[in-house]
Amino acid sequence: MKKAFAWLEGNKVEYQFHDYKKLGAPAARVEGWIKQVGWAKVLNTRGQTFRGLPASRQQNISPAKAVALCVEFPSAIKRPVLESGKTLLVGFDEKDYAVLIKGR
């Protein structure tokens, strides 16, 4: 998150931050993300939150199950999620962010 914030601020890109770890993530929004980029990109299966779940909750992930997990455990969402129009970036990649601002 720090890298993304620093990059956006350094490139004078205005943004609105929604702390879904504290404020939650609406199911409809998470479902939209998963439809756009796939559950494997949205659900952070390498993070402590996911790894701390019982094996039964970690197995047989479907898009619907991923939405439910992300809504119940917002910390399991990969960060940051950047939405700009129809573009959705999950995770920070400086090259992807640079392409995005060129299109503004």
PDB file of C-alpha atoms in Angstrom:
ATOM      1  CA  MET A   1       0.000   0.000   0.000  1.00  0.00           C
ATOM      2  CA  LYS A   2       2.785   2.430   0.880  1.00  0.00           C
ATOM      3  CA  LYS A   3       4.368   2.025  -2.554  1.00  0.00           C
ATOM      4  CA  ALA A   4       1.052   2.602  -4.307  1.00  0.00           C
ATOM      5  CA  PHE A   5       0.285   5.714  -2.241  1.00  0.00           C
ATOM      6  CA  ALA A   6       3.771   7.099  -2.822  1.00  0.00           C
ATOM      7  CA  TRP A   7       3.571   6.392  -6.553  1.00  0.00           C
ATOM      8  CA  LEU A   8       0.147   8.018  -6.927  1.00  0.00           C
ATOM      9  CA  GLU A   9       1.182  11.071  -4.924  1.00  0.00           C
ATOM     10  CA  GLY A  10       4.539  11.330  -6.727  1.00  0.00           C
ATOM     11  CA  ASN A  11       2.729  11.329 -10.071  1.00  0.00           C
ATOM     12  CA  LYS A  12       0.098  13.799  -8.850  1.00  0.00           C
ATOM     13  CA  VAL A  13      -2.746  11.348  -9.282  1.00  0.00           C
ATOM     14  CA  GLU A  14      -5.772  12.146  -7.155  1.00  0.00           C
ATOM     15  CA  TYR A  15      -7.333   9.140  -5.484  1.00  0.00           C
ATOM     16  CA  GLN A  16      -9.928   8.249  -2.915  1.00  0.00           C
ATOM     17  CA  PHE A  17      -8.881   5.641  -0.354  1.00  0.00           C
ATOM     18  CA  HIS A  18     -11.399   3.142   0.991  1.00  0.00           C
ATOM     19  CA  ASP A  19      -9.961   1.088   3.828  1.00  0.00           C
ATOM     20  CA  TYR A  20     -11.906  -2.113   3.284  1.00  0.00           C
ATOM     21  CA  LYS A  21      -9.967  -3.793   6.095  1.00  0.00           C
ATOM     22  CA  LYS A  22     -11.757  -1.434   8.494  1.00  0.00           C
ATOM     23  CA  LEU A  23     -14.873  -0.476   6.536  1.00  0.00           C
ATOM     24  CA  GLY A  24     -15.540  -3.752   4.766  1.00  0.00           C
ATOM     25  CA  ALA A  25     -16.000  -4.538   1.116  1.00  0.00           C
ATOM     26  CA  PRO A  26     -19.507  -4.719  -0.342  1.00  0.00           C
ATOM     27  CA  ALA A  27     -20.310  -8.120  -1.842  1.00  0.00           C
ATOM     28  CA  ALA A  28     -21.459  -6.575  -5.124  1.00  0.00           C
ATOM     29  CA  ARG A  29     -18.164  -4.746  -5.550  1.00  0.00           C
ATOM     30  CA  VAL A  30     -16.060  -7.832  -4.736  1.00  0.00           C
ATOM     31  CA  GLU A  31     -18.193  -9.884  -7.123  1.00  0.00           C
ATOM     32  CA  GLY A  32     -17.542  -7.312  -9.854  1.00  0.00           C
ATOM     33  CA  TRP A  33     -13.798  -7.455  -9.236  1.00  0.00           C
ATOM     34  CA  ILE A  34     -13.825 -11.239  -9.415  1.00  0.00           C
ATOM     35  CA  LYS A  35     -15.850 -11.205 -12.628  1.00  0.00           C
ATOM     36  CA  GLN A  36     -13.364  -8.777 -14.140  1.00  0.00           C
ATOM     37  CA  VAL A  37     -10.017 -10.304 -13.097  1.00  0.00           C
ATOM     38  CA  GLY A  38     -10.801 -13.685 -11.513  1.00  0.00           C
ATOM     39  CA  TRP A  39     -10.930 -14.816  -7.912  1.00  0.00           C
ATOM     40  CA  ALA A  40      -7.286 -15.916  -7.858  1.00  0.00           C
ATOM     41  CA  LYS A  41      -6.188 -12.335  -8.431  1.00  0.00           C
ATOM     42  CA  VAL A  42      -8.512 -10.843  -5.791  1.00  0.00           C
ATOM     43  CA  LEU A  43      -8.263 -13.401  -2.987  1.00  0.00           C
ATOM     44  CA  ASN A  44      -4.866 -13.328  -1.292  1.00  0.00           C
ATOM     45  CA  THR A  45      -4.235 -17.008  -0.697  1.00  0.00           C
ATOM     46  CA  ARG A  46      -0.675 -16.293   0.489  1.00  0.00           C
ATOM     47  CA  GLY A  47      -1.672 -13.960   3.295  1.00  0.00           C
ATOM     48  CA  GLN A  48      -2.002 -14.773   6.972  1.00  0.00           C
ATOM     49  CA  THR A  49      -5.766 -14.340   6.970  1.00  0.00           C
ATOM     50  CA  PHE A  50      -6.355 -17.010   4.342  1.00  0.00           C
ATOM     51  CA  ARG A  51      -3.684 -19.342   5.700  1.00  0.00           C
ATOM     52  CA  GLY A  52      -5.280 -19.096   9.144  1.00  0.00           C
ATOM     53  CA  LEU A  53      -8.591 -20.456   7.870  1.00  0.00           C
ATOM     54  CA  PRO A  54      -9.486 -24.111   8.367  1.00  0.00           C
ATOM     55  CA  ALA A  55      -8.490 -26.327   5.430  1.00  0.00           C
ATOM     56  CA  SER A  56     -12.155 -26.884   4.574  1.00  0.00           C
ATOM     57  CA  ARG A  57     -12.546 -23.141   3.880  1.00  0.00           C
ATOM     58  CA  GLN A  58      -9.337 -22.997   1.847  1.00  0.00           C
ATOM     59  CA  GLN A  59     -10.303 -25.802  -0.512  1.00  0.00           C
ATOM     60  CA  ASN A  60     -12.540 -25.876  -3.584  1.00  0.00           C
ATOM     61  CA  ILE A  61     -12.537 -22.122  -4.098  1.00  0.00           C
ATOM     62  CA  SER A  62     -15.153 -20.954  -6.569  1.00  0.00           C
ATOM     63  CA  PRO A  63     -15.960 -17.371  -7.516  1.00  0.00           C
ATOM     64  CA  ALA A  64     -18.931 -17.391  -5.123  1.00  0.00           C
ATOM     65  CA  LYS A  65     -16.849 -18.828  -2.278  1.00  0.00           C
ATOM     66  CA  ALA A  66     -14.115 -16.249  -2.931  1.00  0.00           C
ATOM     67  CA  VAL A  67     -16.665 -13.422  -2.730  1.00  0.00           C
ATOM     68  CA  ALA A  68     -17.979 -14.787   0.562  1.00  0.00           C
ATOM     69  CA  LEU A  69     -14.468 -15.094   2.014  1.00  0.00           C
ATOM     70  CA  CYS A  70     -13.504 -11.570   0.922  1.00  0.00           C
ATOM     71  CA  VAL A  71     -16.658 -10.097   2.425  1.00  0.00           C
ATOM     72  CA  GLU A  72     -16.271 -12.034   5.680  1.00  0.00           C
ATOM     73  CA  PHE A  73     -12.504 -11.467   5.865  1.00  0.00           C
ATOM     74  CA  PRO A  74     -11.640  -8.213   4.045  1.00  0.00           C
ATOM     75  CA  SER A  75      -7.993  -8.729   5.027  1.00  0.00           C
ATOM     76  CA  ALA A  76      -7.965 -11.619   2.562  1.00  0.00           C
ATOM     77  CA  ILE A  77      -8.325  -9.213  -0.368  1.00  0.00           C
ATOM     78  CA  LYS A  78      -5.088  -8.503  -2.218  1.00  0.00           C
ATOM     79  CA  ARG A  79      -4.083  -4.894  -1.857  1.00  0.00           C
ATOM     80  CA  PRO A  80      -4.243  -2.369  -3.224  1.00  0.00           C
ATOM     81  CA  VAL A  81      -7.266  -2.507  -5.490  1.00  0.00           C
ATOM     82  CA  LEU A  82      -7.317   0.461  -7.838  1.00  0.00           C
ATOM     83  CA  GLU A  83     -10.448   1.182  -9.841  1.00  0.00           C
ATOM     84  CA  SER A  84     -10.373   3.790 -12.580  1.00  0.00           C
ATOM     85  CA  GLY A  85     -13.299   3.753 -14.945  1.00  0.00           C
ATOM     86  CA  LYS A  86     -13.414   0.260 -16.419  1.00  0.00           C
ATOM     87  CA  THR A  87      -9.809  -0.451 -15.430  1.00  0.00           C
ATOM     88  CA  LEU A  88      -9.117  -2.567 -12.378  1.00  0.00           C
ATOM     89  CA  LEU A  89      -5.632  -3.123 -10.976  1.00  0.00           C
ATOM     90  CA  VAL A  90      -5.097  -5.546  -8.099  1.00  0.00           C
ATOM     91  CA  GLY A  91      -1.746  -5.363  -6.360  1.00  0.00           C
ATOM     92  CA  PHE A  92       0.858  -2.713  -7.071  1.00  0.00           C
ATOM     93  CA  ASP A  93       2.834  -2.857 -10.287  1.00  0.00           C
ATOM     94  CA  GLU A  94       4.492   0.403 -11.265  1.00  0.00           C
ATOM     95  CA  LYS A  95       4.320  -0.436 -14.990  1.00  0.00           C
ATOM     96  CA  ASP A  96       0.563  -1.053 -14.828  1.00  0.00           C
ATOM     97  CA  TYR A  97      -0.002   2.182 -12.935  1.00  0.00           C
ATOM     98  CA  ALA A  98       2.087   4.109 -15.484  1.00  0.00           C
ATOM     99  CA  VAL A  99       0.011   2.711 -18.361  1.00  0.00           C
ATOM    100  CA  LEU A 100      -3.146   3.682 -16.524  1.00  0.00           C
ATOM    101  CA  ILE A 101      -2.215   7.347 -16.059  1.00  0.00           C
ATOM    102  CA  LYS A 102      -1.077   7.689 -19.673  1.00  0.00           C
ATOM    103  CA  GLY A 103      -4.645   6.860 -20.679  1.00  0.00           C
ATOM    104  CA  ARG A 104      -6.182   9.626 -18.574  1.00  0.00           C
TER     105      ARG A 104
END
